[in-house]
Amino acid sequence: MHPRRLIVLSAPSGAGKTTVARYLLETIPGAVFSVSATTRPRRNGEVDGRDYHFLSREEFQRCIERGELVEYEEIFGNYYGTLRSATEQALAEGKAMIFDVDVKGALSLKRAFPDDTFLLFIAPPSLEELERRLRHRGTETDEQIRRRLDRAVLEMSYRDQFDAVIVNDDLPTTLERARELVERAIAGT
Ligand code: ADP
Ligand code: 5GP
């Protein structure tokens, strides 16, 4: 099989996607993170240019108009999008690139780069556990948590369109499984 170096992680918010992405970046040699553009305000601890490119709505609109985004979506009232230049550069350099995008963004990436994309869905063991993790993380208000749980039901309905699904129950098992799957995708086996 053709090596698939664009590794796209999707999951309902709180399922563990960021945790898996960080682990893959540490363990897959040369892997880089796809830094998305967003209009969402920066959270404590986030760094512009590392976690996201934080843009105003006008700046984001200009990126859309200039065709600089491979895909974009409006999620929880903010825009999020993948930059075309960074993605094409990773492909040209033969580097693995890890994406953290919503389910629709994942399918758009597959359409844009069908031979190079590996879609990995991280599912929570249950919606109750998802809610517990979101509350424990403590980065959203009650209202934001409610919206994320509502959206989780929609996101879960897309899981069958992914190349692989991992139910993130025991974290070490999840991380090992993710690494195995991604190493195989990159090797093209
Ligand atoms: P996402 O990026 O999908 O929103 P995170 O990676 O931020 O999710 O994980 C949400 C919270 O759940 C974090 O506090 C994280 O430490 C915790 N978490 C991740 N995986 C597990 C797991 N298998 N068991 C228990 N807690 C977990
Ligand atoms: P958060 O605000 O928690 O960082 O992200 C909210 C949602 O936006 C998550 O599901 C995340 O995967 C998604 N997201 C982040 N960047 C992008 C992107 O570039 N494109 C799309 N489609 N979704 C993104």
Short mmCIF file of C-alpha atoms and ligand atoms in Angstrom, two decimals:
data_model
loop_
_atom_site.label_atom_id
_atom_site.label_comp_id
_atom_site.label_asym_id
_atom_site.label_seq_id
_atom_site.Cartn_x
_atom_site.Cartn_y
_atom_site.Cartn_z
CA MET A 1 0.00 0.00 0.00
CA HIS A 2 1.04 3.61 -0.57
CA PRO A 3 2.61 5.09 2.63
CA ARG A 4 0.01 7.19 4.42
CA ARG A 5 1.82 10.02 6.19
CA LEU A 6 -1.07 12.39 6.90
CA ILE A 7 -2.31 10.98 10.20
CA VAL A 8 -5.70 12.46 11.00
CA LEU A 9 -7.06 12.09 14.54
CA SER A 10 -10.69 12.82 15.28
CA ALA A 11 -12.73 12.27 18.40
CA PRO A 12 -15.51 13.84 20.40
CA SER A 13 -13.99 16.62 22.53
CA GLY A 14 -12.60 15.06 25.72
CA ALA A 15 -12.07 11.55 24.32
CA GLY A 16 -8.28 11.86 24.47
CA LYS A 17 -7.21 13.04 21.03
CA THR A 18 -4.71 15.62 22.29
CA THR A 19 -3.15 13.05 24.62
CA VAL A 20 -2.75 10.59 21.72
CA ALA A 21 -1.45 13.30 19.36
CA ARG A 22 1.26 14.33 21.88
CA TYR A 23 2.35 10.72 22.31
CA LEU A 24 2.59 10.15 18.55
CA LEU A 25 4.64 13.33 18.14
CA GLU A 26 7.07 12.08 20.77
CA THR A 27 7.39 8.54 19.42
CA ILE A 28 7.13 8.76 15.61
CA PRO A 29 10.51 9.95 14.27
CA GLY A 30 10.29 13.27 12.42
CA ALA A 31 6.53 13.64 12.94
CA VAL A 32 5.23 17.21 12.96
CA PHE A 33 1.92 18.65 14.16
CA SER A 34 -0.45 20.35 11.74
CA VAL A 35 -1.01 23.75 13.35
CA SER A 36 -4.54 24.79 12.39
CA ALA A 37 -5.82 28.33 12.02
CA THR A 38 -8.68 29.28 14.35
CA THR A 39 -10.76 32.25 15.44
CA ARG A 40 -11.29 30.73 18.92
CA PRO A 41 -9.71 32.69 21.79
CA ARG A 42 -6.42 31.30 23.10
CA ARG A 43 -6.73 29.14 26.25
CA ASN A 44 -4.30 29.42 29.16
CA GLY A 45 -1.09 27.62 28.29
CA GLU A 46 -1.68 27.65 24.53
CA VAL A 47 1.00 29.24 22.36
CA ASP A 48 0.27 31.05 19.07
CA GLY A 49 1.98 29.24 16.20
CA ARG A 50 2.49 26.06 18.24
CA ASP A 51 -1.05 24.99 19.24
CA TYR A 52 -2.95 27.09 16.70
CA HIS A 53 -2.51 30.15 14.55
CA PHE A 54 -4.93 32.44 16.38
CA LEU A 55 -6.59 34.71 13.81
CA SER A 56 -9.33 37.35 13.83
CA ARG A 57 -12.46 36.51 11.83
CA GLU A 58 -11.29 38.99 9.14
CA GLU A 59 -7.89 37.31 8.87
CA PHE A 60 -9.54 33.88 8.68
CA GLN A 61 -11.92 35.13 5.98
CA ARG A 62 -8.93 36.32 3.93
CA CYS A 63 -7.31 32.87 4.20
CA ILE A 64 -10.53 31.34 2.82
CA GLU A 65 -10.70 33.84 -0.03
CA ARG A 66 -7.07 33.28 -1.01
CA GLY A 67 -7.58 29.48 -1.07
CA GLU A 68 -5.01 28.98 1.69
CA LEU A 69 -7.06 26.34 3.55
CA VAL A 70 -7.44 22.69 2.55
CA GLU A 71 -10.62 22.55 4.62
CA TYR A 72 -12.38 24.56 7.30
CA GLU A 73 -15.40 24.20 9.57
CA GLU A 74 -17.34 26.32 12.01
CA ILE A 75 -17.39 24.53 15.37
CA PHE A 76 -18.86 25.85 18.63
CA GLY A 77 -19.21 29.28 16.96
CA ASN A 78 -15.56 29.55 15.88
CA TYR A 79 -13.75 28.80 12.63
CA TYR A 80 -11.05 26.16 12.39
CA GLY A 81 -9.06 25.28 9.27
CA THR A 82 -6.05 23.40 7.91
CA LEU A 83 -3.36 25.35 6.07
CA ARG A 84 -2.61 24.04 2.60
CA SER A 85 1.04 25.17 2.45
CA ALA A 86 2.13 23.35 5.63
CA THR A 87 0.38 20.15 4.55
CA GLU A 88 1.93 20.19 1.08
CA GLN A 89 5.35 20.93 2.55
CA ALA A 90 5.15 17.90 4.89
CA LEU A 91 4.14 15.68 1.97
CA ALA A 92 6.97 17.03 -0.22
CA GLU A 93 9.48 16.38 2.58
CA GLY A 94 8.12 12.88 3.25
CA LYS A 95 7.36 13.78 6.89
CA ALA A 96 4.54 12.30 8.95
CA MET A 97 2.06 14.98 9.95
CA ILE A 98 -0.41 14.61 12.82
CA PHE A 99 -3.78 16.39 12.45
CA ASP A 100 -6.30 17.11 15.21
CA VAL A 101 -9.51 18.00 13.38
CA ASP A 102 -13.25 17.39 13.66
CA VAL A 103 -14.90 14.49 11.79
CA LYS A 104 -15.94 16.59 8.79
CA GLY A 105 -12.44 18.04 8.49
CA ALA A 106 -11.04 14.49 8.56
CA LEU A 107 -13.24 13.41 5.65
CA SER A 108 -12.32 16.58 3.71
CA LEU A 109 -8.62 15.83 4.18
CA LYS A 110 -9.22 12.30 2.86
CA ARG A 111 -10.93 13.77 -0.21
CA ALA A 112 -8.10 16.27 -0.77
CA PHE A 113 -5.26 13.73 -0.31
CA PRO A 114 -6.90 10.30 -0.77
CA ASP A 115 -3.70 8.22 -1.05
CA ASP A 116 -1.78 9.91 1.77
CA THR A 117 -4.36 10.05 4.54
CA PHE A 118 -4.89 7.67 7.46
CA LEU A 119 -8.02 8.44 9.49
CA LEU A 120 -7.96 7.36 13.14
CA PHE A 121 -11.02 7.82 15.35
CA ILE A 122 -10.59 7.94 19.14
CA ALA A 123 -13.84 6.98 20.88
CA PRO A 124 -14.66 7.41 24.58
CA PRO A 125 -15.75 4.25 26.47
CA SER A 126 -19.15 5.95 27.05
CA LEU A 127 -20.77 9.38 27.05
CA GLU A 128 -20.78 9.32 30.87
CA GLU A 129 -17.02 8.81 30.93
CA LEU A 130 -16.59 11.55 28.32
CA GLU A 131 -18.47 13.98 30.55
CA ARG A 132 -16.37 12.97 33.55
CA ARG A 133 -13.12 13.63 31.63
CA LEU A 134 -14.31 17.00 30.35
CA ARG A 135 -15.28 18.08 33.87
CA HIS A 136 -12.00 16.81 35.26
CA ARG A 137 -9.98 18.67 32.58
CA GLY A 138 -11.68 21.86 33.74
CA THR A 139 -11.08 23.99 30.64
CA GLU A 140 -14.75 24.61 29.73
CA THR A 141 -17.80 26.08 31.41
CA ASP A 142 -20.90 23.92 32.13
CA GLU A 143 -22.60 25.36 29.05
CA GLN A 144 -19.58 24.58 26.84
CA ILE A 145 -19.43 21.03 28.24
CA ARG A 146 -23.12 20.53 27.41
CA ARG A 147 -22.55 21.66 23.81
CA ARG A 148 -19.54 19.37 23.46
CA LEU A 149 -21.55 16.39 24.73
CA ASP A 150 -24.40 17.15 22.30
CA ARG A 151 -21.91 17.29 19.45
CA ALA A 152 -20.24 14.04 20.61
CA VAL A 153 -23.32 12.08 19.55
CA LEU A 154 -23.02 13.48 16.00
CA GLU A 155 -19.25 12.87 15.87
CA MET A 156 -19.69 9.24 17.00
CA SER A 157 -21.99 8.60 14.03
CA TYR A 158 -19.02 9.17 11.68
CA ARG A 159 -16.74 6.56 13.22
CA ASP A 160 -17.46 3.88 10.58
CA GLN A 161 -16.00 6.13 7.87
CA PHE A 162 -12.57 6.04 9.52
CA ASP A 163 -9.71 3.65 8.69
CA ALA A 164 -9.44 2.58 12.34
CA VAL A 165 -11.21 3.18 15.66
CA ILE A 166 -9.67 2.95 19.13
CA VAL A 167 -11.88 3.00 22.21
CA ASN A 168 -9.79 4.98 24.71
CA ASP A 169 -10.44 3.06 27.91
CA ASP A 170 -7.05 2.16 29.39
CA LEU A 171 -4.66 4.94 28.31
CA PRO A 172 -1.38 2.94 27.96
CA THR A 173 -3.19 0.37 25.77
CA THR A 174 -4.64 3.15 23.62
CA LEU A 175 -1.25 4.78 23.13
CA GLU A 176 0.44 1.50 22.15
CA ARG A 177 -2.35 0.61 19.72
CA ALA A 178 -2.24 4.10 18.16
CA ARG A 179 1.52 3.86 17.67
CA GLU A 180 1.25 0.41 16.04
CA LEU A 181 -1.50 1.52 13.65
CA VAL A 182 0.30 4.73 12.69
CA GLU A 183 3.66 3.00 12.17
CA ARG A 184 1.93 0.55 9.82
CA ALA A 185 0.17 3.34 7.91
CA ILE A 186 3.44 5.23 7.46
CA ALA A 187 5.28 2.09 6.35
CA GLY A 188 2.51 1.39 3.83
CA THR A 189 1.96 -2.15 5.12
P1 ADP B 1 -9.40 15.83 23.55
O1 ADP B 1 -8.15 16.38 22.92
O2 ADP B 1 -9.99 14.71 22.75
O3 ADP B 1 -10.41 16.90 23.87
P2 ADP B 1 -7.73 15.25 25.92
O4 ADP B 1 -6.57 14.52 25.35
O5 ADP B 1 -7.55 16.68 26.35
O6 ADP B 1 -9.02 15.14 24.94
O7 ADP B 1 -8.31 14.38 27.14
C1 ADP B 1 -9.39 14.84 27.95
C2 ADP B 1 -9.08 14.56 29.43
O8 ADP B 1 -9.15 13.15 29.67
C3 ADP B 1 -7.67 15.01 29.82
O9 ADP B 1 -7.73 15.53 31.12
C4 ADP B 1 -6.86 13.69 29.76
O10 ADP B 1 -5.76 13.71 30.63
C5 ADP B 1 -7.90 12.64 30.17
N1 ADP B 1 -7.72 11.31 29.56
C6 ADP B 1 -7.29 10.99 28.30
N2 ADP B 1 -7.29 9.66 28.10
C7 ADP B 1 -7.74 9.10 29.25
C8 ADP B 1 -7.98 7.73 29.68
N3 ADP B 1 -7.76 6.67 28.87
N4 ADP B 1 -8.44 7.53 30.92
C9 ADP B 1 -8.67 8.58 31.74
N5 ADP B 1 -8.47 9.89 31.43
C10 ADP B 1 -8.02 10.15 30.19
P1 5GP B 2 -10.66 22.94 20.53
O1 5GP B 2 -11.37 24.26 20.58
O2 5GP B 2 -11.07 22.02 21.65
O3 5GP B 2 -9.16 23.09 20.40
O4 5GP B 2 -11.13 22.22 19.18
C1 5GP B 2 -12.50 22.05 18.90
C2 5GP B 2 -12.66 21.13 17.70
O5 5GP B 2 -12.07 21.71 16.53
C3 5GP B 2 -11.94 19.78 17.89
O6 5GP B 2 -12.83 18.76 17.44
C4 5GP B 2 -10.75 19.89 16.97
O7 5GP B 2 -10.33 18.63 16.49
C5 5GP B 2 -11.34 20.72 15.84
N1 5GP B 2 -10.32 21.33 14.97
C6 5GP B 2 -9.13 21.88 15.33
N2 5GP B 2 -8.47 22.30 14.24
C7 5GP B 2 -9.25 22.02 13.17
C8 5GP B 2 -9.10 22.21 11.75
O8 5GP B 2 -8.10 22.73 11.24
N3 5GP B 2 -10.13 21.79 10.96
C9 5GP B 2 -11.25 21.22 11.47
N4 5GP B 2 -12.19 20.83 10.59
N5 5GP B 2 -11.42 21.02 12.79
C10 5GP B 2 -10.44 21.41 13.63
#
